[in-house]
Coordinates of C-alpha atoms (C1' of nucleotides) in Angstrom, one line a residue:
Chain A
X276 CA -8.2 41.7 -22.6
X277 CA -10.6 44.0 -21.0
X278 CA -11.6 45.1 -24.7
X279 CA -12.9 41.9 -25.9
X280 CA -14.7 41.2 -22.6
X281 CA -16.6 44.7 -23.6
X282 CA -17.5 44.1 -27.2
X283 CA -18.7 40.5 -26.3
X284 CA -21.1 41.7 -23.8
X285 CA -22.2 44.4 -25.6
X286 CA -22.7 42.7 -28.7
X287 CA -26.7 41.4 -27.2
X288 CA -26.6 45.1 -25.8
X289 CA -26.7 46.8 -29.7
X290 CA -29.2 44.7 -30.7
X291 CA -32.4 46.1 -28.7
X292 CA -30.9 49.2 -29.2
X293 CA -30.8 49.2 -32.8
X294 CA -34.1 47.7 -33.2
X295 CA -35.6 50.9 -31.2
X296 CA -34.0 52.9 -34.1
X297 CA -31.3 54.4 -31.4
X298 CA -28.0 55.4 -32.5
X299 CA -25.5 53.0 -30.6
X300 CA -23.4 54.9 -28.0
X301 CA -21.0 54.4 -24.8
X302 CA -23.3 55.6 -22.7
X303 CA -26.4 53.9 -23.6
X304 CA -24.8 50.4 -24.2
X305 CA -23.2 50.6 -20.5
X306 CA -27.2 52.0 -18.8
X307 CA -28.7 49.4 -20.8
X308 CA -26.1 46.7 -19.9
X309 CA -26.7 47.8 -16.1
X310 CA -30.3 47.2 -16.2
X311 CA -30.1 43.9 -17.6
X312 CA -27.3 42.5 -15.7
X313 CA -29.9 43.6 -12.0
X314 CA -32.7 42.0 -11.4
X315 CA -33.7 44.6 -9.4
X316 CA -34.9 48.5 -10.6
X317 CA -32.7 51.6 -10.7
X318 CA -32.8 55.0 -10.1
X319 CA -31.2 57.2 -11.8
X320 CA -28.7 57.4 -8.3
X321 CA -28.3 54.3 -8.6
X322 CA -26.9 54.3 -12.5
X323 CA -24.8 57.2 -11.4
X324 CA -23.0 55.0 -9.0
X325 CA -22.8 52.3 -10.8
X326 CA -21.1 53.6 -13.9
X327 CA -18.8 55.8 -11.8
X328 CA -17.8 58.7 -13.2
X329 CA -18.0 57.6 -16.9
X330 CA -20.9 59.6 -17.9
X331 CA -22.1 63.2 -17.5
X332 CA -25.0 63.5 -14.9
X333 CA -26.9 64.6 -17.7
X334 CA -26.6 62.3 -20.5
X335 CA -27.5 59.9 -17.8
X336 CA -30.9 62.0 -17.3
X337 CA -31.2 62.0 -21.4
X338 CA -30.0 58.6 -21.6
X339 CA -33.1 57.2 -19.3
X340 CA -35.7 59.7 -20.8
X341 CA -34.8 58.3 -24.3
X342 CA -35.0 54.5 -22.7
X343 CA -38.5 55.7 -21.4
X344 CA -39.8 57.3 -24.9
X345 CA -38.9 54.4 -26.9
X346 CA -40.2 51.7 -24.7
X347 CA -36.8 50.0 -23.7
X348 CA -37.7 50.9 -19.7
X349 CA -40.7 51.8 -17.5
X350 CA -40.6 53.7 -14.7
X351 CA -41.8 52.7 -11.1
X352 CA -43.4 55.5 -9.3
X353 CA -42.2 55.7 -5.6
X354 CA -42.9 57.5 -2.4
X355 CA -39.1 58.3 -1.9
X356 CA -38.7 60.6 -4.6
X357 CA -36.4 58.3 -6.3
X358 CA -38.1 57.1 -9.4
X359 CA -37.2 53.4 -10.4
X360 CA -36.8 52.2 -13.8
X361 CA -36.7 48.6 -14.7
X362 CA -36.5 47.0 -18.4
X363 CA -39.7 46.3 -20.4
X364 CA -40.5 42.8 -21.3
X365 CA -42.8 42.7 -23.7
X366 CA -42.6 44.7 -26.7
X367 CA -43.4 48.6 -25.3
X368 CA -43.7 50.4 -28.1
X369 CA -43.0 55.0 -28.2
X370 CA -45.7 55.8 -25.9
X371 CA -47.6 52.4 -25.7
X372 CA -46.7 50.6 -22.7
X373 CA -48.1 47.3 -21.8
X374 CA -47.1 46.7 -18.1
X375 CA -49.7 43.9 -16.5
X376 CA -47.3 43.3 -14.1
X377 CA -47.1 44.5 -10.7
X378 CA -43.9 45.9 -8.8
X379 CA -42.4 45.0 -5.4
X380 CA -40.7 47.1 -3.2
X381 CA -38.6 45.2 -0.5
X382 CA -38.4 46.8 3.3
X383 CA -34.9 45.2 4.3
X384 CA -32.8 45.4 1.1
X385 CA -34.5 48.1 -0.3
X386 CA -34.7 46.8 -3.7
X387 CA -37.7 47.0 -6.4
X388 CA -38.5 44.0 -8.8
X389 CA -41.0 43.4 -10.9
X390 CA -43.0 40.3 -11.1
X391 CA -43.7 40.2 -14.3
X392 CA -46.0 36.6 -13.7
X393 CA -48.6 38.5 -11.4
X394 CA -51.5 40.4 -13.3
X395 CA -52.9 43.8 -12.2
X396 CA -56.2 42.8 -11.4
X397 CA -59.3 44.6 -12.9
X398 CA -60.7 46.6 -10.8
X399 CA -64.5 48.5 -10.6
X400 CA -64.3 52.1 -10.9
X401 CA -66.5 54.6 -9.9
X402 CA -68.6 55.5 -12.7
X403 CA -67.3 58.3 -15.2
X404 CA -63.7 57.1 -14.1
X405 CA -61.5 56.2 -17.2
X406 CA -58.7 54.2 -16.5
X407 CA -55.9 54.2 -18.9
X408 CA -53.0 52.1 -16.9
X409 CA -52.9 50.7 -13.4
X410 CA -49.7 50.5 -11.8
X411 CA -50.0 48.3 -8.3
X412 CA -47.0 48.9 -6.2
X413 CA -46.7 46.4 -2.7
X414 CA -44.5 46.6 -0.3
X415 CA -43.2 44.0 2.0
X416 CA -40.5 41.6 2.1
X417 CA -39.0 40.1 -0.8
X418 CA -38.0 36.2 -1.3
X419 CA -34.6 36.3 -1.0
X420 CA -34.6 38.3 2.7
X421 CA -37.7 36.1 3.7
X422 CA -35.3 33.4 3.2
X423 CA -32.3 35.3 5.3
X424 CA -34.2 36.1 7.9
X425 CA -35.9 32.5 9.0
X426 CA -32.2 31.2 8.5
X427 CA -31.0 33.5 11.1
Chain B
X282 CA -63.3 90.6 11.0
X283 CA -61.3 88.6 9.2
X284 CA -60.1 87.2 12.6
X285 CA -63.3 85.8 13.5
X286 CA -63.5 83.7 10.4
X287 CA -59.9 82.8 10.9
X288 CA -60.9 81.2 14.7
X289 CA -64.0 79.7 13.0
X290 CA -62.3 77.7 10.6
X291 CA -59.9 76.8 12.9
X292 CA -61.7 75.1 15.5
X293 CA -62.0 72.1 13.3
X294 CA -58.8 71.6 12.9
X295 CA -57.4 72.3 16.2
X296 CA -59.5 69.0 17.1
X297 CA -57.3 66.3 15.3
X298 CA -54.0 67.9 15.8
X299 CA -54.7 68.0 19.6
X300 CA -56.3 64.1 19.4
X301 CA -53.1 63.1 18.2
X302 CA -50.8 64.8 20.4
X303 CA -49.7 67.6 18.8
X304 CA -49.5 70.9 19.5
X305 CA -51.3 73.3 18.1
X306 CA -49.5 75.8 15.7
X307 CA -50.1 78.2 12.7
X308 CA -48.5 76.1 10.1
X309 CA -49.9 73.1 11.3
X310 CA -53.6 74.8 11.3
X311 CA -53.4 76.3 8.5
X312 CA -51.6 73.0 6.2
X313 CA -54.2 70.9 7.8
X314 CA -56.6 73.8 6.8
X315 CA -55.3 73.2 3.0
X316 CA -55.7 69.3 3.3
X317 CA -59.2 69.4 4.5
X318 CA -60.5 72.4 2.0
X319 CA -59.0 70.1 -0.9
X320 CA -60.4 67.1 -3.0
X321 CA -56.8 66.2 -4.3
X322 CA -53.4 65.5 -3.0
X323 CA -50.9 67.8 -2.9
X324 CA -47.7 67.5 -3.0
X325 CA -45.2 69.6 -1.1
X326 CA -44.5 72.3 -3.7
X327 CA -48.6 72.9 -3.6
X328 CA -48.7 73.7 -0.3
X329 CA -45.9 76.0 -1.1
X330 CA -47.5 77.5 -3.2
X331 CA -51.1 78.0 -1.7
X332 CA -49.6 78.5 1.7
X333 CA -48.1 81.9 0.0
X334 CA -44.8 83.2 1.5
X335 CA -46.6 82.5 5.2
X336 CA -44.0 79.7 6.3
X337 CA -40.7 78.7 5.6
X338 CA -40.4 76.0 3.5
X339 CA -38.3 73.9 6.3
X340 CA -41.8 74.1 8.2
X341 CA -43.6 72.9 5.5
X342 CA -41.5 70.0 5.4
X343 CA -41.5 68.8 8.8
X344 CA -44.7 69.4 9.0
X345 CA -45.4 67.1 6.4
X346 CA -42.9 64.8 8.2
X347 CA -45.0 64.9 11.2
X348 CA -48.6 64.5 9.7
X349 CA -46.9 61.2 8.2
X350 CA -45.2 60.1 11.5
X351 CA -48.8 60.7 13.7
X352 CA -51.1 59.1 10.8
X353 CA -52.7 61.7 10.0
X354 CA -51.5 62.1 6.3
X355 CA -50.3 59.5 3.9
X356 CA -48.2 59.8 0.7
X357 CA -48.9 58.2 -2.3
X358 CA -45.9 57.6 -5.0
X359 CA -45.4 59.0 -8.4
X360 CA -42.8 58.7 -11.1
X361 CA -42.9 62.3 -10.9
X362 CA -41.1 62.5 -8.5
X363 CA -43.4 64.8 -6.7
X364 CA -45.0 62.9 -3.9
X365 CA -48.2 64.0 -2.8
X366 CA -50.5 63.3 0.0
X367 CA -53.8 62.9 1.2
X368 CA -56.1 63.1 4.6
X369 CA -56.4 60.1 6.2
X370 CA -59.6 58.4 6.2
X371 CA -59.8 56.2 9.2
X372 CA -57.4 56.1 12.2
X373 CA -54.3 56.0 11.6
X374 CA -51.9 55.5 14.0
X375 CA -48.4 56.2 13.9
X376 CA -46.7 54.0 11.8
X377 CA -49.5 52.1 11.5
X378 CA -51.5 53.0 7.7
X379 CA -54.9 51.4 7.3
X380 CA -55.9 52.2 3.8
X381 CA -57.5 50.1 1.3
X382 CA -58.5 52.8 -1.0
X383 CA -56.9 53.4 -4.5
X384 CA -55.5 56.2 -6.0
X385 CA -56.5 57.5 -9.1
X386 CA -54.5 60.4 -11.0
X387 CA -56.1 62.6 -13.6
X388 CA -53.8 62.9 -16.8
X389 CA -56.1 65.9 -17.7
X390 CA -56.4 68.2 -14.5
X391 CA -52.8 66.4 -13.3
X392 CA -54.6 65.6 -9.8
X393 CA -54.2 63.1 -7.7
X394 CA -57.6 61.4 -5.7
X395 CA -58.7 59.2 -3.3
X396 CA -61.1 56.8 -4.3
X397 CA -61.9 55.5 -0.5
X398 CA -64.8 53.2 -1.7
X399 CA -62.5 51.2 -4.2
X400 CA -61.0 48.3 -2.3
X401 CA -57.4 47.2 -3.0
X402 CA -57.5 43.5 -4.6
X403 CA -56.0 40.6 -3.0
X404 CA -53.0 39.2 -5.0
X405 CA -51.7 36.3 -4.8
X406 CA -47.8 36.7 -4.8
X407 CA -44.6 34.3 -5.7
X408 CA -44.1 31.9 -2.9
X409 CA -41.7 33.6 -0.5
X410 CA -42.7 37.4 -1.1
X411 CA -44.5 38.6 2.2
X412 CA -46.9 41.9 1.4
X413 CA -47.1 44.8 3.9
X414 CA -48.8 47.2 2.2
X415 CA -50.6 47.7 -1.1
X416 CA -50.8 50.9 -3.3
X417 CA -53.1 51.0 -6.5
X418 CA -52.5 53.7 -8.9
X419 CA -54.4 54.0 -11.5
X420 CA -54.0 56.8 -14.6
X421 CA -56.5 58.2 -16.4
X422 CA -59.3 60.5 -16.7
X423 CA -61.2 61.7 -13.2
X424 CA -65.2 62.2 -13.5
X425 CA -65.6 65.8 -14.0
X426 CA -62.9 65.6 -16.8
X427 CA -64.5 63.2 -18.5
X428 CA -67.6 64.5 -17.9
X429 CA -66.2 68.2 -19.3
X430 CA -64.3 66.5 -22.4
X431 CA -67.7 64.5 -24.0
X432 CA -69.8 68.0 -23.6
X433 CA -67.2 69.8 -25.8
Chain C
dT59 C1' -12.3 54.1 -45.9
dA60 C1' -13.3 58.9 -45.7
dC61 C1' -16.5 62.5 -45.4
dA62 C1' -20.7 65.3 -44.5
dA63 C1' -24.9 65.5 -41.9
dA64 C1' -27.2 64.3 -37.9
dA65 C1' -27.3 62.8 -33.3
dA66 C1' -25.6 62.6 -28.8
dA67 C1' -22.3 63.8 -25.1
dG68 C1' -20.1 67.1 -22.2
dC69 C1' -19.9 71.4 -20.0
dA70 C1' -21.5 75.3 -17.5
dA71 C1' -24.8 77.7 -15.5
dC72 C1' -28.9 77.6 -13.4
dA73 C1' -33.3 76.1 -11.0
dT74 C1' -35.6 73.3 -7.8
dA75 C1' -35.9 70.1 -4.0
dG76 C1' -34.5 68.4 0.4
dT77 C1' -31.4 68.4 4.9
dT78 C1' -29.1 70.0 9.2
dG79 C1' -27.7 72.9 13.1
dC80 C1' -28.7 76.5 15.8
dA81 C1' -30.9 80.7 17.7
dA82 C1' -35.3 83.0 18.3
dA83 C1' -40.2 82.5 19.0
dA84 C1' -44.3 80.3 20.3
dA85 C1' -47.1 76.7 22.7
dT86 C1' -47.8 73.9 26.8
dC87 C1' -48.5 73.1 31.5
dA88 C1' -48.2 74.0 36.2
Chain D
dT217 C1' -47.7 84.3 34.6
dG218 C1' -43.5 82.1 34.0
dA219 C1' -40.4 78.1 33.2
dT220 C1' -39.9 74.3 30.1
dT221 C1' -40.5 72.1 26.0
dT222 C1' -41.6 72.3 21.3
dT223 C1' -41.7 74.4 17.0
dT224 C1' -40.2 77.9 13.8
dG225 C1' -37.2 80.6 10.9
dC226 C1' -32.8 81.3 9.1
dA227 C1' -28.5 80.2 6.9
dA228 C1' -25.8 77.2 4.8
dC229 C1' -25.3 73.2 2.4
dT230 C1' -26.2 68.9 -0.5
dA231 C1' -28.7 66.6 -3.9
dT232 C1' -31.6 66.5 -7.9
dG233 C1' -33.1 68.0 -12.2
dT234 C1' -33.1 71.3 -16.5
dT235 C1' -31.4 74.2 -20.5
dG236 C1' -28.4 76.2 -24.1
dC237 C1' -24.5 75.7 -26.5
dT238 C1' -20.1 73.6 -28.2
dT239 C1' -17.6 69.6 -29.2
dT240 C1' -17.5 64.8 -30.1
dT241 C1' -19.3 60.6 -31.9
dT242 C1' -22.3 58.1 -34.8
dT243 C1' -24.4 57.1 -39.1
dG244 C1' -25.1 56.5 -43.8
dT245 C1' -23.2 57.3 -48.2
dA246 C1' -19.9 58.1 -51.7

DNA sequence: TACAAAAAAGCAACATAGTTGCAAAAATCA
DNA sequence: TGATTTTTGCAACTATGTTGCTTTTTTGTA
C-alpha cells in the first residue's frame, strides 16, 4: 500500500523535525523528505515542481523560511536569482550556522552540491574588515558530467 | 549650465563603452555613470531607483545584460535574491571574467564591495570536479562600519 | 480518545521582478 | 544629411515573493 510506503519513509523524516521543536506537518515532512532524498540543492522552483501541486506556493515559501530559522537548511546564494537550499550537516543551531564547506555549482547539469569535506580557507582581510561567515561558491564541472563527457 | 557638467562627466564614460564596441547612449552613460560614482554594487532595483523615472526599467535590464555580455560588469550572487554588480577591474572580455578579487558584504550598511587586493584561494577539490570560476563571499562588517560602531 | 489552545495551511489579493514582441526614436557610418 | 542599424519605450505577460485573514491541522492535556 502506498500508505505504509509513506509512514515508513517518513518515520526518519519526524525525527529532525521534532528535535528542532517543529510541529510535524504534510508539508514539511514531504520538503524535508525532498531534500534528503537529492544530493543536489533546491530552489524553491525546484520544490514546487517536485511536490506537484500538493502544497500552496506559500506554505512552501514559510515551509523553507522555517527550515532556514531553525537550522535544518542553508541557503546558497546565486547569481541566477534562484536561491539554493541544501540540508545542514552539522548541528545548525536558530541563527548559528556552521557551514565550512564550500558549494559547487555544475555548468552542464546545472545542479548545486555541497562538498561538505572541503574547508573555506582563511583568508587575510583588509584591516578593519570583520568577517562573520565566508560562503565560497565555484563553478565548473561536477564529477558525475566530467565522467559523461570523456565517455562520449 | 547644467549641460556642460553633464558633457564633462560624460566624456569618461563615453571612452569604455566605445572601446568595447558599443554604442553610445543615455542610459548606457548615465548607468555606467552610476557604477563608476559608486563604491558598492548595485543591484538592479538600485539603479532603478537612483536612475529616477529617466529609463524604462526594460532598459535597465538589457543594459545590464549587455555590460555583462561585453565584460564590462560582473554580478556577484546573493541568497537575496537580488544580484548585484560591480565595475570590472581589469579587462574583461566577453565571456571571458578575470577576477580574483573577493566580495565582501556589509551586514550593517547592507552593501556589497569589491575587495580587488584579496586574492581568491586555491582549493583543492574532490577528484573529478573541474573549477571554472571562483566567488568568495564573505559577510560581515565593512571598515567604516566598524570603524563607526566602536566610536559609539 | 476527545477537546481546547496553538500552530500551520490555504486562499485571495497584492507587490515586485523579469521577459518578449513590436513600433518609435536615436546612434552610427558613409 | 540621410539610410541603415541599433537601442529604447511601451504594452502585455509570466514568474516570484509577500501579507492578512479564515479554516484546518497539530499538539498537549484531561
Amino acid at each position: 500500500m502506498a500508505v505504509r510506503k509513506q509512514i515508513e519513509s517518513s518515520l526518519s523524516v519526524q525525527e529532525p523535525l521534532k528535535r528542532k521543536g517543529l510541529s510535524v506537518t504534510d508539508s514539511r515532512k514531504k520538503i524535508l523528505q525532498l531534500f534528503m532524498q537529492q544530493k543536489g540543492a533546491l530552489s524553491h522552483g525546484d520544490i514546487e515542481k517536485k511536490a506537484g501541486a500538493t502544497f500552496d506556493r506559500v506554505t512552501i515559501y514559510r515551509t523553507l523560511q522555517t527550515f532556514l530559522d531553525k537550522g535544518i537548511i542553508h541557503a546558497i546564494p546565486s547569481s541566477d536569482n534562484a536561491v539554493r537550499y541544501a540540508l545542514c550537516q552539522d548541528e545548525c543551531g536558530p541563527g548559528h550556522h556552521h557551514h565550512q564547506h564550500i558549494h559547487f555549482i555544475c555548468g552542464r547539469c546545472k545542479q548545486t552540491f555541497c562538498l561538505d569535506d572541503i574547508v573555506t580557507p582563511d583568508l587575510h582581510l583588509p584591516k578593519g574588515y570583520q568577517s562573520q561567515e565566508i560562503d565560497v561558491l565555484v563553478k565548473g564541472t561536477c564529477k558525475q558530467c566530467s565522467a559523461t563527457s570523456k565517455r562520449a
